[in-house]
């Protein structure tokens, strides 16, 4: 399997390009702010042909380049229905104080072909299977994508802004809910194998085992302790 990731734009949002191997079809995950050049460089380097864009949630730092990327390659974008409005109305999703700073810089809207994700569903794209789990808390329509273990490759978990190395996503923006993100951590993350590689929306790669042992939020959820309102910093827009 080939997974090429790079941080894009002002918020360092991780965009991933996933393919069975170089020279084959691929899937693009979260082409955010200023991600177009990085996507095109990655496609050219590995001789890849996109078949879809899939989105972990609708915040502008994860979707800002969806329209140009989908348009350039004539591919659909997949997003959860509860976050779909954010592509056209990022100010509503972020609140006025953040949204107004962005409106003069970004062209917003939907690509021509938008398809909606469902909890527990599976996407069979480019010869790969992505299992979809609805994981609200950071936003109402946040999802994660999991790829099963293959040969000597451990399972891979694209967590979006649900789970980071050492932290979790913020819950203070419209649609965020602290209690809900803790429930999502318990339902979506805790059952995963320790060997599962976590590729987050921001920051470095980690594993479920490492986070189970060291992440204060996940550790408290696993132990059933308190409300998870630890003072550890959170990430994401």
Short mmCIF file of C-alpha atoms in Angstrom, two decimals:
data_model
loop_
_atom_site.label_atom_id
_atom_site.label_comp_id
_atom_site.label_asym_id
_atom_site.label_seq_id
_atom_site.Cartn_x
_atom_site.Cartn_y
_atom_site.Cartn_z
CA UNK A 1 0.00 0.00 0.00
CA UNK A 2 1.09 3.56 -0.68
CA UNK A 3 0.09 6.35 1.74
CA UNK A 4 1.58 9.77 1.05
CA UNK A 5 0.71 12.54 3.49
CA UNK A 6 1.66 16.17 3.84
CA UNK A 7 0.59 19.11 6.06
CA UNK A 8 -1.20 21.83 4.09
CA UNK A 9 -1.99 25.48 4.63
CA UNK A 10 -2.07 27.79 7.60
CA UNK A 11 -3.38 25.11 9.97
CA UNK A 12 -1.01 22.32 8.94
CA UNK A 13 -3.90 20.02 8.09
CA UNK A 14 -2.76 16.57 7.02
CA UNK A 15 -3.88 15.60 3.52
CA UNK A 16 -3.41 11.96 2.56
CA UNK A 17 -3.23 10.25 -0.83
CA UNK A 18 -3.87 6.51 -0.59
CA UNK A 19 -3.34 3.87 -3.29
CA UNK A 20 -2.67 0.13 -3.53
CA UNK A 21 0.70 0.96 -5.13
CA UNK A 22 2.44 3.53 -7.32
CA UNK A 23 0.99 3.86 -10.82
CA UNK A 24 -2.55 2.93 -9.76
CA UNK A 25 -5.83 4.61 -8.83
CA UNK A 26 -5.96 6.51 -5.55
CA UNK A 27 -8.18 8.22 -2.98
CA UNK A 28 -7.51 11.70 -1.59
CA UNK A 29 -8.41 12.36 2.06
CA UNK A 30 -9.01 15.90 3.35
CA UNK A 31 -7.55 18.26 0.73
CA UNK A 32 -7.67 21.38 2.87
CA UNK A 33 -6.33 24.91 2.77
CA UNK A 34 -3.67 25.37 0.05
CA UNK A 35 -3.50 21.61 -0.62
CA UNK A 36 -3.84 21.68 -4.43
CA UNK A 37 -0.13 21.88 -5.23
CA UNK A 38 0.76 19.18 -2.73
CA UNK A 39 -1.91 16.90 -4.16
CA UNK A 40 -0.75 17.44 -7.73
CA UNK A 41 2.91 16.93 -6.81
CA UNK A 42 2.03 13.66 -5.03
CA UNK A 43 -0.05 12.38 -7.95
CA UNK A 44 2.71 13.17 -10.41
CA UNK A 45 5.49 11.68 -8.27
CA UNK A 46 3.69 8.36 -7.82
CA UNK A 47 1.85 8.32 -11.18
CA UNK A 48 -1.56 8.11 -9.52
CA UNK A 49 -5.09 8.62 -10.85
CA UNK A 50 -7.69 9.87 -8.32
CA UNK A 51 -11.11 8.24 -8.20
CA UNK A 52 -12.57 10.10 -5.19
CA UNK A 53 -12.05 12.63 -2.43
CA UNK A 54 -13.23 11.58 1.04
CA UNK A 55 -13.64 13.98 3.95
CA UNK A 56 -13.40 13.34 7.68
CA UNK A 57 -15.47 16.45 8.41
CA UNK A 58 -16.49 19.78 6.94
CA UNK A 59 -14.24 22.39 8.57
CA UNK A 60 -12.62 24.64 5.98
CA UNK A 61 -9.10 23.58 6.93
CA UNK A 62 -10.02 20.09 5.68
CA UNK A 63 -12.19 20.95 2.64
CA UNK A 64 -10.89 24.23 1.20
CA UNK A 65 -9.33 22.55 -1.86
CA UNK A 66 -12.15 20.08 -2.55
CA UNK A 67 -13.68 22.06 -5.45
CA UNK A 68 -10.45 22.53 -7.45
CA UNK A 69 -9.20 18.98 -6.77
CA UNK A 70 -12.50 17.33 -7.70
CA UNK A 71 -12.90 19.61 -10.70
CA UNK A 72 -9.42 18.96 -12.06
CA UNK A 73 -9.88 15.19 -11.95
CA UNK A 74 -13.68 14.88 -12.41
CA UNK A 75 -14.17 12.85 -9.22
CA UNK A 76 -16.84 12.90 -6.48
CA UNK A 77 -16.43 14.08 -2.90
CA UNK A 78 -17.80 12.02 0.00
CA UNK A 79 -18.90 13.73 3.25
CA UNK A 80 -21.31 13.02 6.11
CA UNK A 81 -24.68 14.76 5.54
CA UNK A 82 -24.52 16.66 8.85
CA UNK A 83 -21.34 18.45 7.72
CA UNK A 84 -22.22 18.97 4.08
CA UNK A 85 -23.44 22.56 4.62
CA UNK A 86 -19.96 23.57 5.78
CA UNK A 87 -18.55 23.40 2.27
CA UNK A 88 -20.81 26.27 1.22
CA UNK A 89 -21.08 28.10 4.54
CA UNK A 90 -17.82 27.79 6.52
CA UNK A 91 -18.60 30.90 8.58
CA UNK A 92 -21.67 29.18 10.05
CA UNK A 93 -19.52 26.18 10.92
CA UNK A 94 -16.74 28.17 12.59
CA UNK A 95 -18.48 31.13 14.14
CA UNK A 96 -18.16 34.71 12.97
CA UNK A 97 -14.84 35.53 14.64
CA UNK A 98 -12.98 32.85 12.69
CA UNK A 99 -15.17 32.68 9.60
CA UNK A 100 -14.93 36.36 8.71
CA UNK A 101 -11.13 36.18 8.65
CA UNK A 102 -11.31 33.59 5.88
CA UNK A 103 -14.08 34.80 3.61
CA UNK A 104 -11.94 37.21 1.60
CA UNK A 105 -9.30 34.55 0.95
CA UNK A 106 -11.30 31.43 0.05
CA UNK A 107 -13.71 30.43 -2.66
CA UNK A 108 -16.31 28.19 -1.06
CA UNK A 109 -18.90 25.84 -2.49
CA UNK A 110 -19.54 22.22 -3.40
CA UNK A 111 -17.96 20.22 -6.20
CA UNK A 112 -20.29 19.00 -8.94
CA UNK A 113 -20.67 15.51 -7.46
CA UNK A 114 -21.19 15.19 -3.69
CA UNK A 115 -22.05 11.85 -2.10
CA UNK A 116 -23.01 11.22 1.51
CA UNK A 117 -21.36 8.88 4.01
CA UNK A 118 -23.26 6.64 6.43
CA UNK A 119 -22.20 5.22 9.78
CA UNK A 120 -21.08 1.61 9.50
CA UNK A 121 -20.86 1.79 5.73
CA UNK A 122 -17.93 0.83 3.55
CA UNK A 123 -16.41 2.58 0.55
CA UNK A 124 -14.82 0.35 -2.07
CA UNK A 125 -12.58 2.73 -3.98
CA UNK A 126 -9.44 2.21 -6.08
CA UNK A 127 -9.35 -1.46 -5.11
CA UNK A 128 -9.34 -0.62 -1.39
CA UNK A 129 -11.97 -0.78 1.33
CA UNK A 130 -12.54 2.07 3.80
CA UNK A 131 -14.86 1.33 6.73
CA UNK A 132 -16.77 4.43 7.81
CA UNK A 133 -17.61 5.26 11.43
CA UNK A 134 -19.63 8.32 12.40
CA UNK A 135 -17.69 9.97 15.26
CA UNK A 136 -19.41 13.23 16.29
CA UNK A 137 -18.05 15.58 18.93
CA UNK A 138 -15.60 17.75 17.01
CA UNK A 139 -18.40 18.38 14.51
CA UNK A 140 -21.82 16.76 14.16
CA UNK A 141 -20.76 15.02 10.97
CA UNK A 142 -17.22 13.92 11.83
CA UNK A 143 -16.29 10.46 10.55
CA UNK A 144 -13.27 8.19 10.59
CA UNK A 145 -12.01 5.77 7.94
CA UNK A 146 -10.41 2.43 8.78
CA UNK A 147 -8.51 0.12 6.45
CA UNK A 148 -8.06 -3.52 7.50
CA UNK A 149 -4.77 -5.29 8.08
CA UNK A 150 -3.20 -6.42 4.83
CA UNK A 151 -0.37 -8.96 4.64
CA UNK A 152 2.39 -7.41 6.77
CA UNK A 153 0.70 -3.99 6.96
CA UNK A 154 -1.17 -3.24 10.22
CA UNK A 155 -4.66 -1.70 10.18
CA UNK A 156 -4.73 2.00 9.31
CA UNK A 157 -7.12 4.47 10.94
CA UNK A 158 -7.71 7.94 9.49
CA UNK A 159 -9.03 9.69 12.58
CA UNK A 160 -9.61 13.22 11.27
CA UNK A 161 -9.90 15.57 14.24
CA UNK A 162 -11.30 12.94 16.61
CA UNK A 163 -7.99 11.61 17.93
CA UNK A 164 -4.46 13.04 17.78
CA UNK A 165 -1.12 11.96 19.18
CA UNK A 166 -1.54 12.95 22.82
CA UNK A 167 -4.79 14.82 22.41
CA UNK A 168 -8.26 15.05 20.82
CA UNK A 169 -10.16 17.56 18.70
CA UNK A 170 -11.51 20.80 20.09
CA UNK A 171 -15.21 20.97 20.92
CA UNK A 172 -15.77 24.71 21.39
CA UNK A 173 -16.87 25.53 17.82
CA UNK A 174 -20.47 25.28 16.52
CA UNK A 175 -21.53 21.62 16.51
CA UNK A 176 -18.84 20.61 18.97
CA UNK A 177 -19.79 18.63 22.08
CA UNK A 178 -17.31 17.44 24.70
CA UNK A 179 -19.45 14.63 26.08
CA UNK A 180 -20.18 13.46 22.55
CA UNK A 181 -16.52 13.30 21.52
CA UNK A 182 -15.79 11.18 24.59
CA UNK A 183 -18.56 8.79 23.55
CA UNK A 184 -17.07 8.66 20.06
CA UNK A 185 -13.63 7.89 21.48
CA UNK A 186 -15.12 5.03 23.50
CA UNK A 187 -17.21 3.63 20.65
CA UNK A 188 -14.86 4.12 17.70
CA UNK A 189 -11.30 4.10 19.07
CA UNK A 190 -11.22 1.82 22.09
CA UNK A 191 -12.23 -1.37 20.21
CA UNK A 192 -9.36 -0.97 17.71
CA UNK A 193 -6.27 -3.16 17.97
CA UNK A 194 -3.20 -1.66 19.62
CA UNK A 195 -1.23 -2.15 16.39
CA UNK A 196 -3.59 0.13 14.45
CA UNK A 197 -1.70 3.03 12.88
CA UNK A 198 -3.44 6.36 13.52
CA UNK A 199 -3.13 9.02 10.81
CA UNK A 200 -4.70 12.17 12.23
CA UNK A 201 -5.96 15.40 10.78
CA UNK A 202 -3.09 17.29 12.44
CA UNK A 203 0.26 16.30 13.89
CA UNK A 204 2.36 13.13 13.76
CA UNK A 205 1.49 9.50 13.21
CA UNK A 206 0.78 7.36 16.26
CA UNK A 207 -0.84 4.03 17.18
CA UNK A 208 -3.92 3.08 19.16
CA UNK A 209 -1.71 1.21 21.64
CA UNK A 210 0.42 4.28 22.29
CA UNK A 211 -2.63 6.50 22.72
CA UNK A 212 -4.37 3.98 24.95
CA UNK A 213 -1.33 4.10 27.25
CA UNK A 214 -0.43 7.81 27.11
CA UNK A 215 -3.27 9.97 25.77
CA UNK A 216 -4.97 11.44 28.86
CA UNK A 217 -8.37 11.65 27.17
CA UNK A 218 -8.38 8.12 25.80
CA UNK A 219 -6.89 6.71 28.97
CA UNK A 220 -9.61 8.29 31.12
CA UNK A 221 -12.34 7.11 28.76
CA UNK A 222 -10.95 3.57 28.84
CA UNK A 223 -10.85 3.63 32.63
CA UNK A 224 -14.32 5.15 32.93
CA UNK A 225 -12.88 7.98 35.01
CA UNK A 226 -14.36 11.47 35.27
CA UNK A 227 -15.62 13.45 32.30
CA UNK A 228 -12.34 13.57 30.36
CA UNK A 229 -12.01 17.33 30.93
CA UNK A 230 -8.23 17.14 31.29
CA UNK A 231 -6.07 20.23 30.83
CA UNK A 232 -4.08 18.66 27.97
CA UNK A 233 -4.07 20.88 24.84
CA UNK A 234 -6.41 20.08 21.97
CA UNK A 235 -5.85 20.55 18.26
CA UNK A 236 -7.68 21.26 15.03
CA UNK A 237 -9.66 24.23 13.88
#
